[in-house]
Amino acid sequence: MTDAISSLPTQLPPARRRAIPPDVAAARVRRRYASERTFKALGFGALALTAVFLVALLTSIIVKSLPAFSEHRAVLSVLVDAAIVDADGKRNADAIRAADYASLTRAAITAVIPGIEGRTARKALNGLLSSGAADDLRDRVIANPSIIGTTIKTPMLFSDDVDLYLKGDTGRHTAALGAAELTPSDVKGDITLTAANQSFAALIADLEREGVANDAEAGAHVLDGRIPSRVVYINGGAVKVVKATANTLAGPVLLPLSSVTPAQAGSWNLTTYVQPESRRRISDQEIVFIDKIRSAGAIERGFNWRFFTSGDSREPELAGIRGALIGTALTLFVTLILCLPIGVLAAIYLEEFAPKNWLTDIIEVNINNLAAVPSIVFGLLGLAVFLNYFNLPRSAPLVGGLVLALLVLPTIIISARAAIKAVPPSIREAAIGLGASQQQAVFHHVLPLAMPGIMTGTIIGMAHALGETAPLLMIGMVAFIVDVPTSISDAATVLPVQIYLWSDLPEAAFQQRTAAAIVVLLGFLFAMNGAAIWLRNKFERRW
Amino acid sequence: MENSTVDLSAIERVEAARTAHLTAGAKPAKVLAHDVNVYYGDKHALQAVNVEIPDRGVMAFIGPSGCGKSTFLRCINRMNDTIASCRVTGKITIDDQDIYDRSLDVVQLRARVGMVFQKPNPFPKSIYDNVAYGPRIHGLTANKAELDEVVQSSLEKAALWNEVKDRLQDSGTGLSGGQQQRLCIARAIAVNPDIILMDEPCSALDPIATAKVETLIDELRSNFCIIIVTHSMQQAARVSQRTAFFHLGTLVEEDSTKTIFSNPKDQRTQDYITGRFG
Ligand SMILES: Nc1ncnc2c1ncn2[C@@H]1O[C@H](COP(=O)(O)OP(=O)(O)OP(=O)(O)O)[C@@H](O)[C@H]1O
Ligand SMILES: [Mg+2]
């Protein structure tokens, strides 16, 4: 063998080079540049396309969610009537709690718009406020019983339809100032407004264009909910137009008039609400009331704290994500305390201690396979094992956390192994060469160095768990749960499931809340991924 | 091949050396290897190595790349245990104690046999913690003051104290390559071993750092038994008193450094030191 080494040729033959004509060489260079340019353009195109989709998606969600982050309230004076709240005068907490606060809020809003008679109109007026308004008042009185018997100014939550009306463009209208003197026949009830000189010819023409023919029986054009509504504002009141002739308008009074004195030209107007009444969630009567409250300066718009502080509700304006957030936190807590130690220990064992044989090979392959198993399968497993076999509570974060831990475990093991493997063997050798045991080498040197990588993997795994819905549906975390959970065995739901539940509901306000909840979820995901990147950069080491 | 004859002669030589020591009243060898074979799986990496390494002084291992120098070195503190496929047969004793004996605690062995690696590999911790790590895990010091003292004396012995005494809390990885290597030597010294194994300690260093490490080795040899693997013939000649030449997994020749470099017995040694191959 020595001979073989010494007999190696000491000089290599000179390399053969074919002479290339300059024009061919130039063409070759050009082709190379061209193909490089094409490739760059294609890559940039792909990136741009992705970015466009991403931006479009995010913008659409954020824009859709924005209304859900604010709410409208009527700031009204309310008399906290001692006779209702505290009938026996003993300041009994239970009595105070059980009192009829809805009657107080009703009284407060009736005070703003007095003189409303008739059941429908009263119902419409009272329906403007959310049922949460009375609950808020109750909370306020319980917190501070000294206000009993006094009149306080308090914000009262509007119902979701009113809120949407105030936020949206349902109230789009055009107003035409009256061109002639108009005389009302009464101040309330069904009245007729009379003018001279064919004043309403233009209106009649409009109605004809909208497909309303003259009704021979009524002797007038009859307006219904399928065409834009017309309301006459006159003498401080409002009259809905139901029948129109060239000289008269007739219909119910929506807001009582102050007098029957003829209104001068220019002092009244005919307002057209572009959206037909049948196509909106709010009636002409309600619009008139809201506008009246607004003109009284009693409407405020504020941040929707309730969205973050209350649980789910059937009423969109009262629904919040607190329950889902706490449920998510409890679930992820269970997941984390299970899969971090188990995952890290499994990774350490596999990487540092396990003998390399077919058994560990099989385990390794199966861990990688598990990471690719569809998440719903873990849900079925949870249903079969945790609920049916171990009889753990249904819908509970405990079970959700167990299922998600199974789901995340492979991810954590794989990333922890990668992080441990990335620690240079020289560090391990240095420790072992100094007489450290294998275990000491791992726990004193390898693990601390692998920790940032392990944390990164864990955070990404948890982010994965945070967005998971399917397996939780299987174990019943999809129920409608109003109460905010307080322990891991309470029934709860999680953020993505809450989104799924809300997205199914017909109310427009729930659609906005769905988007808002998605924004919150995305916020958490971004924060977690950001933390992972930050950790990675902060602890990135060069050996 | 002529393995068997080489083997016999080697054993005879070792036995002769041994008796010579005894008759001369000198101390017996610190490390004694008898018929050591190492296999990596099916690969027979070391074949029937017999060698005697005296206490105090520097022994150099030279030989072409892949001939098994590191493998043999790693047998002496049983670092080969960490390689799953590696199997060692034969007998290695340190102070007449078989280090592959079942009853021997490998952790204690490694505390007695320190190792310095080819590439400086300080822990990514402070300079202080690097040196203090060994004493800490072996419980060599009773309190902080003693530990401080060990750290200081180790760094002084490694000729690094003056350069780092003001920044003991800085990271060990922030030092220059030569400083890092001396830090690794200080770290090995801190557990007060009998033997220090050095696997090409200067291969990553520039000439100035190399000179510093060589001076250091020269100073340490009165207190330690040092075994150094090197590819530099000059270095072997400068720092060692005895030299062993390995070739293709066999120990070809072992003798005083002077003899190896001036009057080698084997043709292969002759070829190697004159740069004919390797
Ligand atoms: N972990 C291992 N697994 C398998 N074979 C190995 C392993 N380590 C070393 N070997 C083989 O054992 C033989 C001796 O290797 P060794 O590292 O001892 O050589 P060396 O003399 O130190 O070389 P160098 O001077 O290049 O460091 C080589 O052929 C090498 O390929
Ligand atoms: Mg080597």
mmCIF file with all atom_site columns, C-alpha atoms in Angstrom, chain B residues 127-128 152 155 160-171 175:
data_model
loop_
_atom_site.group_PDB
_atom_site.id
_atom_site.type_symbol
_atom_site.label_atom_id
_atom_site.label_alt_id
_atom_site.label_comp_id
_atom_site.label_asym_id
_atom_site.label_entity_id
_atom_site.label_seq_id
_atom_site.pdbx_PDB_ins_code
_atom_site.Cartn_x
_atom_site.Cartn_y
_atom_site.Cartn_z
_atom_site.occupancy
_atom_site.B_iso_or_equiv
_atom_site.pdbx_formal_charge
_atom_site.auth_seq_id
_atom_site.auth_comp_id
_atom_site.auth_asym_id
_atom_site.auth_atom_id
_atom_site.pdbx_PDB_model_num
ATOM 1  C CA . ILE B 1 127 ? -14.431 32.142 31.391 1.00 0.00 ? 127 ILE B CA 1
ATOM 2  C CA . TYR B 1 128 ? -14.775 31.543 35.101 1.00 0.00 ? 128 TYR B CA 1
ATOM 3  C CA . GLN B 1 152 ? -6.872  31.340 39.188 1.00 0.00 ? 152 GLN B CA 1
ATOM 4  C CA . LEU B 1 155 ? -5.515  29.902 34.406 1.00 0.00 ? 155 LEU B CA 1
ATOM 5  C CA . LEU B 1 160 ? -3.903  32.835 30.396 1.00 0.00 ? 160 LEU B CA 1
ATOM 6  C CA . TRP B 1 161 ? -4.450  34.528 33.738 1.00 0.00 ? 161 TRP B CA 1
ATOM 7  C CA . ASN B 1 162 ? -2.902  37.850 32.843 1.00 0.00 ? 162 ASN B CA 1
ATOM 8  C CA . GLU B 1 163 ? -4.963  38.148 29.697 1.00 0.00 ? 163 GLU B CA 1
ATOM 9  C CA . VAL B 1 164 ? -8.340  37.377 31.245 1.00 0.00 ? 164 VAL B CA 1
ATOM 10 C CA . LYS B 1 165 ? -8.124  38.244 34.922 1.00 0.00 ? 165 LYS B CA 1
ATOM 11 C CA . ASP B 1 166 ? -10.150 41.419 34.402 1.00 0.00 ? 166 ASP B CA 1
ATOM 12 C CA . ARG B 1 167 ? -12.917 39.752 32.445 1.00 0.00 ? 167 ARG B CA 1
ATOM 13 C CA . LEU B 1 168 ? -13.548 36.416 34.052 1.00 0.00 ? 168 LEU B CA 1
ATOM 14 C CA . GLN B 1 169 ? -17.283 36.872 33.594 1.00 0.00 ? 169 GLN B CA 1
ATOM 15 C CA . ASP B 1 170 ? -17.032 37.422 29.846 1.00 0.00 ? 170 ASP B CA 1
ATOM 16 C CA . SER B 1 171 ? -18.012 34.574 27.585 1.00 0.00 ? 171 SER B CA 1
ATOM 17 C CA . LEU B 1 175 ? -11.700 34.863 23.263 1.00 0.00 ? 175 LEU B CA 1
#
